[in-house]
mmCIF file of C-alpha atoms and ligand atoms in Angstrom:
data_model
loop_
_atom_site.group_PDB
_atom_site.id
_atom_site.type_symbol
_atom_site.label_atom_id
_atom_site.label_comp_id
_atom_site.label_asym_id
_atom_site.label_seq_id
_atom_site.Cartn_x
_atom_site.Cartn_y
_atom_site.Cartn_z
ATOM 1 C CA GLY C 1 53.514 -57.798 130.622
ATOM 2 C CA SER C 2 52.363 -57.769 134.222
ATOM 3 C CA THR C 3 49.540 -55.230 133.640
ATOM 4 C CA LEU C 4 46.821 -54.951 131.136
ATOM 5 C CA GLN C 5 48.366 -52.051 129.373
ATOM 6 C CA GLU C 6 51.829 -53.636 129.107
ATOM 7 C CA ALA C 7 50.359 -56.967 127.816
ATOM 8 C CA ALA C 8 48.125 -55.262 125.328
ATOM 9 C CA SER C 9 51.006 -53.001 124.164
ATOM 10 C CA ASP C 10 53.134 -56.113 123.577
ATOM 11 C CA ARG C 11 50.359 -57.192 121.139
ATOM 12 C CA GLY C 12 50.166 -53.816 119.436
ATOM 13 C CA ARG C 13 46.900 -52.899 121.141
ATOM 14 C CA TYR C 14 45.800 -50.537 123.773
ATOM 15 C CA PHE C 15 43.782 -51.393 126.887
ATOM 16 C CA GLY C 16 41.530 -48.692 128.294
ATOM 17 C CA THR C 17 38.872 -47.863 130.805
ATOM 18 C CA ALA C 18 36.125 -45.338 131.321
ATOM 19 C CA ILE C 19 36.973 -42.771 134.055
ATOM 20 C CA ALA C 20 34.532 -40.672 136.148
ATOM 21 C CA ALA C 21 36.054 -37.415 137.118
ATOM 22 C CA ASN C 22 34.471 -37.387 140.536
ATOM 23 C CA ARG C 23 36.156 -40.709 141.437
ATOM 24 C CA LEU C 24 39.723 -39.650 140.613
ATOM 25 C CA SER C 25 40.219 -38.524 144.322
ATOM 26 C CA ASP C 26 39.650 -42.123 145.415
ATOM 27 C CA SER C 27 43.180 -43.459 145.484
ATOM 28 C CA THR C 28 42.341 -47.141 145.184
ATOM 29 C CA TYR C 29 40.517 -46.172 141.958
ATOM 30 C CA SER C 30 43.013 -43.931 140.547
ATOM 31 C CA THR C 31 45.961 -46.303 141.448
ATOM 32 C CA ILE C 32 44.343 -49.175 139.595
ATOM 33 C CA ALA C 33 43.481 -46.951 136.677
ATOM 34 C CA ASN C 34 46.914 -45.530 136.356
ATOM 35 C CA ARG C 35 48.583 -48.925 136.693
ATOM 36 C CA GLU C 36 46.462 -51.081 134.294
ATOM 37 C CA PHE C 37 45.197 -48.818 131.566
ATOM 38 C CA ASN C 38 46.699 -46.719 128.768
ATOM 39 C CA MET C 39 43.498 -45.390 127.047
ATOM 40 C CA ILE C 40 40.930 -43.300 128.833
ATOM 41 C CA THR C 41 37.302 -42.599 128.013
ATOM 42 C CA ALA C 42 35.378 -39.929 129.974
ATOM 43 C CA GLU C 43 32.318 -41.885 131.173
ATOM 44 C CA ASN C 44 30.134 -38.726 131.035
ATOM 45 C CA GLU C 45 32.187 -35.619 130.965
ATOM 46 C CA MET C 46 32.530 -35.081 127.267
ATOM 47 C CA LYS C 47 28.931 -35.766 126.272
ATOM 48 C CA MET C 48 26.691 -33.113 124.866
ATOM 49 C CA ASP C 49 24.845 -32.243 128.005
ATOM 50 C CA ALA C 50 28.200 -31.808 129.913
ATOM 51 C CA THR C 51 30.017 -29.764 127.311
ATOM 52 C CA GLU C 52 27.227 -27.455 125.976
ATOM 53 C CA PRO C 53 24.818 -27.112 128.993
ATOM 54 C CA ASN C 54 23.357 -23.844 127.502
ATOM 55 C CA GLN C 55 23.332 -23.219 123.737
ATOM 56 C CA ASN C 56 26.713 -21.798 122.671
ATOM 57 C CA GLN C 57 28.014 -21.840 126.264
ATOM 58 C CA PHE C 58 30.552 -24.506 126.408
ATOM 59 C CA ASN C 59 31.873 -26.084 129.612
ATOM 60 C CA TYR C 60 34.881 -28.140 129.461
ATOM 61 C CA SER C 61 35.861 -28.182 133.050
ATOM 62 C CA GLN C 62 35.080 -31.846 133.895
ATOM 63 C CA GLY C 63 36.230 -33.194 130.441
ATOM 64 C CA ASP C 64 39.579 -31.253 130.844
ATOM 65 C CA ARG C 65 40.022 -32.727 134.262
ATOM 66 C CA ILE C 66 40.011 -36.160 132.717
ATOM 67 C CA LEU C 67 42.154 -35.151 129.857
ATOM 68 C CA GLN C 68 44.781 -33.590 132.226
ATOM 69 C CA TRP C 69 44.804 -36.716 134.462
ATOM 70 C CA ALA C 70 45.298 -38.878 131.377
ATOM 71 C CA GLN C 71 47.868 -36.793 129.730
ATOM 72 C CA SER C 72 49.820 -36.286 132.888
ATOM 73 C CA ASN C 73 49.918 -40.026 133.374
ATOM 74 C CA GLY C 74 51.071 -40.676 129.727
ATOM 75 C CA LYS C 75 47.763 -42.039 128.481
ATOM 76 C CA GLN C 76 45.819 -41.523 125.400
ATOM 77 C CA VAL C 77 42.102 -40.408 125.292
ATOM 78 C CA ARG C 78 39.043 -41.587 123.423
ATOM 79 C CA GLY C 79 36.498 -38.706 122.933
ATOM 80 C CA HIS C 80 32.970 -39.782 123.769
ATOM 81 C CA ALA C 81 30.607 -38.652 122.269
ATOM 82 C CA LEU C 82 29.995 -35.798 119.832
ATOM 83 C CA ALA C 83 26.374 -36.500 118.701
ATOM 84 C CA TRP C 84 23.933 -38.769 120.343
ATOM 85 C CA TYR C 85 20.057 -39.012 120.855
ATOM 86 C CA SER C 86 20.679 -39.450 124.664
ATOM 87 C CA GLN C 87 22.261 -37.189 127.240
ATOM 88 C CA GLN C 88 21.334 -34.113 125.161
ATOM 89 C CA PRO C 89 21.174 -30.888 127.089
ATOM 90 C CA GLU C 90 17.476 -29.827 127.728
ATOM 91 C CA TRP C 91 17.703 -26.935 125.231
ATOM 92 C CA MET C 92 18.762 -29.338 122.425
ATOM 93 C CA ARG C 93 16.075 -31.902 123.283
ATOM 94 C CA ARG C 94 13.405 -29.176 122.572
ATOM 95 C CA MET C 95 14.894 -28.447 119.106
ATOM 96 C CA GLU C 96 14.141 -29.866 115.666
ATOM 97 C CA GLY C 97 14.611 -29.191 111.949
ATOM 98 C CA PRO C 98 17.371 -27.058 110.449
ATOM 99 C CA SER C 99 17.998 -25.231 113.659
ATOM 100 C CA LEU C 100 18.750 -28.511 115.354
ATOM 101 C CA ARG C 101 20.945 -29.590 112.416
ATOM 102 C CA SER C 102 23.055 -26.469 112.814
ATOM 103 C CA ALA C 103 23.273 -26.638 116.577
ATOM 104 C CA MET C 104 24.429 -30.256 116.298
ATOM 105 C CA LEU C 105 27.091 -29.333 113.769
ATOM 106 C CA ASN C 106 28.236 -26.353 115.818
ATOM 107 C CA HIS C 107 28.504 -28.719 118.750
ATOM 108 C CA VAL C 108 30.710 -31.149 116.903
ATOM 109 C CA THR C 109 32.883 -28.396 115.370
ATOM 110 C CA GLN C 110 33.268 -26.525 118.832
ATOM 111 C CA VAL C 111 34.038 -29.612 120.939
ATOM 112 C CA ALA C 112 36.266 -31.305 118.383
ATOM 113 C CA THR C 113 38.094 -27.974 118.024
ATOM 114 C CA HIS C 114 38.618 -27.566 121.786
ATOM 115 C CA TYR C 115 40.203 -31.062 122.004
ATOM 116 C CA LYS C 116 42.057 -30.827 118.746
ATOM 117 C CA GLY C 117 45.176 -32.905 118.461
ATOM 118 C CA LYS C 118 44.563 -34.455 121.959
ATOM 119 C CA ILE C 119 42.041 -37.239 121.043
ATOM 120 C CA HIS C 120 43.209 -40.641 119.680
ATOM 121 C CA SER C 121 39.600 -41.508 118.493
ATOM 122 C CA TRP C 122 36.300 -39.689 118.587
ATOM 123 C CA ASP C 123 32.935 -41.419 118.838
ATOM 124 C CA VAL C 124 31.468 -38.856 116.449
ATOM 125 C CA VAL C 125 27.962 -40.509 116.381
ATOM 126 C CA ASN C 126 26.736 -42.898 119.076
ATOM 127 C CA GLU C 127 23.857 -45.258 118.895
ATOM 128 C CA ALA C 128 21.989 -44.049 115.802
ATOM 129 C CA PHE C 129 20.553 -47.444 114.638
ATOM 130 C CA ALA C 130 17.291 -49.052 115.897
ATOM 131 C CA ASP C 131 17.115 -52.230 117.837
ATOM 132 C CA GLY C 132 14.935 -55.010 116.519
ATOM 133 C CA SER C 133 14.602 -56.433 112.968
ATOM 134 C CA SER C 134 14.384 -53.351 110.858
ATOM 135 C CA GLY C 135 18.134 -52.645 110.281
ATOM 136 C CA GLY C 136 17.256 -49.098 110.010
ATOM 137 C CA ARG C 137 17.896 -45.818 111.951
ATOM 138 C CA ARG C 138 16.731 -45.107 115.388
ATOM 139 C CA ASP C 139 14.046 -42.383 115.501
ATOM 140 C CA SER C 140 15.344 -39.298 117.283
ATOM 141 C CA ASN C 141 15.228 -35.471 116.776
ATOM 142 C CA LEU C 142 18.660 -35.827 115.046
ATOM 143 C CA GLU C 143 17.420 -38.431 112.535
ATOM 144 C CA ARG C 144 14.298 -36.331 111.879
ATOM 145 C CA THR C 145 16.637 -33.494 110.654
ATOM 146 C CA GLY C 146 17.334 -35.803 107.567
ATOM 147 C CA SER C 147 19.277 -39.224 107.561
ATOM 148 C CA ASP C 148 22.391 -37.542 106.135
ATOM 149 C CA TRP C 149 23.053 -35.919 109.595
ATOM 150 C CA ILE C 150 25.484 -38.721 110.471
ATOM 151 C CA GLU C 151 27.750 -38.029 107.534
ATOM 152 C CA ALA C 152 27.450 -34.303 108.107
ATOM 153 C CA ALA C 153 28.742 -34.893 111.783
ATOM 154 C CA PHE C 154 31.635 -36.962 110.361
ATOM 155 C CA ARG C 155 32.655 -34.299 107.976
ATOM 156 C CA ALA C 156 32.496 -31.498 110.517
ATOM 157 C CA ALA C 157 34.584 -33.658 112.930
ATOM 158 C CA ARG C 158 37.207 -34.359 110.329
ATOM 159 C CA ALA C 159 37.476 -30.554 109.470
ATOM 160 C CA ALA C 160 37.874 -29.668 113.157
ATOM 161 C CA ASP C 161 40.330 -32.376 114.057
ATOM 162 C CA PRO C 162 42.075 -34.092 111.132
ATOM 163 C CA ALA C 163 44.341 -36.090 113.449
ATOM 164 C CA ALA C 164 41.614 -37.858 115.439
ATOM 165 C CA LYS C 165 40.238 -41.322 114.200
ATOM 166 C CA LEU C 166 36.493 -40.838 113.633
ATOM 167 C CA CYS C 167 34.293 -43.703 114.915
ATOM 168 C CA TYR C 168 30.785 -44.809 114.682
ATOM 169 C CA ASN C 169 29.870 -46.383 118.031
ATOM 170 C CA ASP C 170 26.822 -48.640 118.994
ATOM 171 C CA TYR C 171 25.657 -51.556 121.216
ATOM 172 C CA ASN C 172 24.035 -54.761 120.024
ATOM 173 C CA ILE C 173 26.068 -54.730 116.771
ATOM 174 C CA ASP C 174 28.270 -57.558 118.111
ATOM 175 C CA ASP C 175 26.212 -60.433 116.551
ATOM 176 C CA TRP C 176 26.828 -60.687 112.892
ATOM 177 C CA SER C 177 23.457 -62.109 112.137
ATOM 178 C CA HIS C 178 21.470 -59.115 113.800
ATOM 179 C CA ALA C 179 19.698 -56.662 111.549
ATOM 180 C CA LYS C 180 21.215 -53.847 113.475
ATOM 181 C CA THR C 181 24.757 -54.990 112.785
ATOM 182 C CA GLN C 182 23.866 -55.352 109.140
ATOM 183 C CA GLY C 183 22.432 -51.875 109.026
ATOM 184 C CA VAL C 184 25.595 -50.324 110.478
ATOM 185 C CA TYR C 185 27.660 -52.454 108.121
ATOM 186 C CA ARG C 186 25.802 -51.095 105.149
ATOM 187 C CA MET C 187 26.210 -47.453 106.281
ATOM 188 C CA VAL C 188 29.995 -47.915 106.838
ATOM 189 C CA ARG C 189 30.370 -49.550 103.454
ATOM 190 C CA ASP C 190 28.427 -46.749 101.883
ATOM 191 C CA PHE C 191 30.597 -44.098 103.724
ATOM 192 C CA LYS C 192 33.740 -45.845 102.497
ATOM 193 C CA GLN C 193 32.516 -45.974 98.989
ATOM 194 C CA ARG C 194 31.407 -42.311 98.890
ATOM 195 C CA GLY C 195 34.452 -40.935 100.833
ATOM 196 C CA VAL C 196 32.618 -39.864 103.896
ATOM 197 C CA PRO C 197 35.464 -39.698 106.467
ATOM 198 C CA ILE C 198 35.162 -42.653 108.911
ATOM 199 C CA ASP C 199 38.060 -44.526 110.430
ATOM 200 C CA CYS C 200 36.555 -46.891 113.001
ATOM 201 C CA VAL C 201 33.661 -48.739 114.348
ATOM 202 C CA GLY C 202 33.208 -49.028 118.061
ATOM 203 C CA LEU C 203 31.542 -52.120 119.396
ATOM 204 C CA GLN C 204 30.253 -51.100 122.777
ATOM 205 C CA SER C 205 30.019 -54.809 123.743
ATOM 206 C CA HIS C 206 27.833 -54.712 126.852
ATOM 207 C CA PHE C 207 27.134 -58.310 127.483
ATOM 208 C CA ASN C 208 24.674 -60.125 129.853
ATOM 209 C CA PRO C 209 22.703 -63.342 129.898
ATOM 210 C CA GLN C 210 20.134 -61.796 127.549
ATOM 211 C CA SER C 211 22.725 -60.549 125.276
ATOM 212 C CA PRO C 212 25.855 -62.845 125.574
ATOM 213 C CA VAL C 213 29.129 -62.819 123.660
ATOM 214 C CA PRO C 214 27.943 -64.043 120.291
ATOM 215 C CA GLY C 215 29.569 -67.090 118.682
ATOM 216 C CA ASN C 216 30.190 -65.061 115.548
ATOM 217 C CA TYR C 217 31.743 -62.035 117.308
ATOM 218 C CA GLN C 218 35.104 -62.500 115.503
ATOM 219 C CA THR C 219 33.216 -62.657 112.168
ATOM 220 C CA THR C 220 31.626 -59.304 113.024
ATOM 221 C CA ILE C 221 34.995 -57.765 113.784
ATOM 222 C CA GLU C 222 36.567 -59.144 110.664
ATOM 223 C CA SER C 223 33.632 -58.033 108.429
ATOM 224 C CA PHE C 224 33.960 -54.429 109.592
ATOM 225 C CA ALA C 225 37.656 -54.523 109.314
ATOM 226 C CA ALA C 226 37.430 -55.728 105.767
ATOM 227 C CA LEU C 227 35.670 -52.448 104.825
ATOM 228 C CA GLY C 228 38.923 -50.680 105.735
ATOM 229 C CA VAL C 229 38.083 -49.312 109.084
ATOM 230 C CA ASP C 230 39.618 -50.173 112.521
ATOM 231 C CA VAL C 231 37.459 -51.897 115.068
ATOM 232 C CA GLN C 232 37.654 -50.807 118.697
ATOM 233 C CA ILE C 233 35.758 -52.546 121.621
ATOM 234 C CA THR C 234 34.777 -49.347 123.381
ATOM 235 C CA GLU C 235 32.640 -50.148 126.358
ATOM 236 C CA LEU C 236 33.157 -53.762 127.306
ATOM 237 C CA ASP C 237 31.402 -55.236 130.362
ATOM 238 C CA ILE C 238 30.074 -58.759 130.913
ATOM 239 C CA GLU C 239 27.800 -59.642 133.709
ATOM 240 C CA GLY C 240 28.545 -62.799 135.620
ATOM 241 C CA SER C 241 31.106 -64.014 137.915
ATOM 242 C CA GLY C 242 33.924 -66.631 138.496
ATOM 243 C CA SER C 243 35.147 -68.851 135.634
ATOM 244 C CA ALA C 244 32.064 -68.337 133.310
ATOM 245 C CA GLN C 245 32.711 -64.616 133.281
ATOM 246 C CA ALA C 246 36.454 -65.125 132.900
ATOM 247 C CA GLU C 247 35.816 -67.378 129.888
ATOM 248 C CA ASN C 248 33.680 -64.806 128.302
ATOM 249 C CA TYR C 249 36.233 -62.124 128.743
ATOM 250 C CA ARG C 250 38.818 -64.556 127.315
ATOM 251 C CA ARG C 251 36.699 -64.969 124.186
ATOM 252 C CA VAL C 252 36.352 -61.288 123.641
ATOM 253 C CA VAL C 253 40.019 -60.601 123.955
ATOM 254 C CA GLN C 254 40.946 -63.537 121.690
ATOM 255 C CA ALA C 255 38.519 -62.451 118.947
ATOM 256 C CA CYS C 256 40.077 -59.003 118.943
ATOM 257 C CA LEU C 257 43.752 -60.359 118.928
ATOM 258 C CA ASN C 258 42.776 -62.543 115.919
ATOM 259 C CA VAL C 259 42.027 -59.524 113.813
ATOM 260 C CA SER C 260 44.874 -57.141 113.133
ATOM 261 C CA ARG C 261 42.486 -54.092 112.591
ATOM 262 C CA CYS C 262 41.028 -54.701 116.082
ATOM 263 C CA THR C 263 43.184 -52.112 117.643
ATOM 264 C CA GLY C 264 42.132 -51.842 121.271
ATOM 265 C CA ILE C 265 39.740 -52.764 124.051
ATOM 266 C CA THR C 266 38.231 -50.423 126.636
ATOM 267 C CA VAL C 267 36.183 -51.746 129.698
ATOM 268 C CA TRP C 268 33.391 -49.575 130.892
ATOM 269 C CA GLY C 269 34.777 -48.794 134.436
ATOM 270 C CA VAL C 270 37.337 -49.941 136.875
ATOM 271 C CA ARG C 271 35.709 -51.812 139.849
ATOM 272 C CA ASP C 272 32.410 -53.640 139.847
ATOM 273 C CA THR C 273 31.168 -50.795 142.203
ATOM 274 C CA ASP C 274 32.083 -48.149 139.554
ATOM 275 C CA SER C 275 29.860 -49.801 136.934
ATOM 276 C CA TRP C 276 26.820 -48.122 135.374
ATOM 277 C CA ARG C 277 25.129 -51.470 135.626
ATOM 278 C CA ALA C 278 23.260 -51.119 138.986
ATOM 279 C CA SER C 279 23.200 -54.856 139.544
ATOM 280 C CA GLY C 280 25.850 -57.444 138.612
ATOM 281 C CA THR C 281 29.538 -57.602 138.787
ATOM 282 C CA PRO C 282 30.611 -56.989 135.125
ATOM 283 C CA LEU C 283 34.189 -55.546 135.436
ATOM 284 C CA LEU C 284 37.692 -56.869 136.098
ATOM 285 C CA PHE C 285 38.200 -55.682 139.630
ATOM 286 C CA ASP C 286 35.858 -56.279 142.692
ATOM 287 C CA GLY C 287 34.560 -53.525 144.889
ATOM 288 C CA GLN C 288 37.754 -53.596 147.054
ATOM 289 C CA GLY C 289 39.892 -53.289 143.977
ATOM 290 C CA ASN C 290 41.085 -56.945 143.997
ATOM 291 C CA LYS C 291 41.765 -58.602 140.636
ATOM 292 C CA LYS C 292 39.024 -61.028 139.631
ATOM 293 C CA ALA C 293 39.281 -64.309 137.660
ATOM 294 C CA ALA C 294 38.169 -62.256 134.602
ATOM 295 C CA TYR C 295 41.177 -60.054 135.049
ATOM 296 C CA THR C 296 43.611 -62.977 135.046
ATOM 297 C CA ALA C 297 41.803 -64.332 131.926
ATOM 298 C CA VAL C 298 42.280 -61.188 130.099
ATOM 299 C CA LEU C 299 45.981 -60.694 131.139
ATOM 300 C CA ASP C 300 46.765 -64.417 130.192
ATOM 301 C CA THR C 301 45.003 -64.124 126.850
ATOM 302 C CA LEU C 302 46.768 -60.863 125.824
HETATM 303 C C1 XIL S 1 26.495 -44.362 130.719
HETATM 304 C C2 XIL S 1 27.270 -44.018 131.907
HETATM 305 O O1 XIL S 1 28.165 -45.179 132.302
HETATM 306 C C3 XIL S 1 26.390 -43.679 133.093
HETATM 307 O O2 XIL S 1 27.224 -43.086 134.158
HETATM 308 C C4 XIL S 1 25.397 -42.621 132.565
HETATM 309 O O3 XIL S 1 24.351 -42.487 133.644
HETATM 310 C C5 XIL S 1 24.631 -43.158 131.347
HETATM 311 O O4 XIL S 1 25.581 -43.437 130.310
HETATM 312 N N1 XIL S 1 26.371 -46.510 126.029
HETATM 313 C C6 XIL S 1 27.312 -45.317 126.007
HETATM 314 C C7 XIL S 1 27.717 -44.855 127.282
HETATM 315 O O5 XIL S 1 27.650 -44.970 124.926
HETATM 316 O O6 XIL S 1 27.879 -43.388 127.127
HETATM 317 C C8 XIL S 1 26.751 -45.088 128.417
HETATM 318 O O7 XIL S 1 27.369 -44.686 129.588
HETATM 319 C C9 XIL S 1 26.466 -46.616 128.435
HETATM 320 C C10 XIL S 1 25.868 -47.027 127.214
#
């Protein structure tokens, strides 16, 4: 294939990007996005603060814009994210206890129902585990409603949209030796054993010199896959430049290709200037929309 989506599709995978609705009018941006990618994630527009700005008043305008753009260009959509400690609307940040639990479940049900049948995979729960050596849950208002909030969210999502694959998504779970990775692994194993509906694990895979592509990255992918879930690389970006950056991208793509249940890769933005990373040049296209060495490495590896 001569584009990322064609090459990935020849390998039975998808290749995606995150899209910001307010950039779609930039024709350099939308031309690249349309040409190269066949899986779309809304960078912010389907998050809790965007979709339920006031309790029980849902706003799908920006999320629907992205969905429409994707569908009209023949692309699939990853839903991101139904429940998360961050980017909660102000009203939810002030809530706790049983009323927060029901508000969260109502949010999952309403949003998954609105997008029912249109979403390839949902990040049902995002970033619920703690960094550091504990291997336990992150403290948050949602966690304080009871640690079964995650399985409750997955059950609500399955009931609302039985066709969507349901993913647990997190960062710093790329290194198999990290306590956080092990904590997520134990949760997924427990969910599979008890029949909690989970279909996939999303490795965000935000890499930089402090958090490089781990040598055991493929082991992590294989280990999750062996539990009977798909693995998706959901928010890939790698700080750096030139041949070093290209080599890191190559290693990530190769690790995914080496595991049949690693079903797709999404990069977190189009051009370096679109990245959420204020400094650094972590993506596949430069600010002018030119293909970088990292792009060529990805295309050649696929
Ligand atoms: C980021 C977006 O890229 C930014 O525009 C926003 O200001 C903050 O969130 N993990 C996630 C994503 O799951 O939703 C985050 O996206 C990046 C880290």
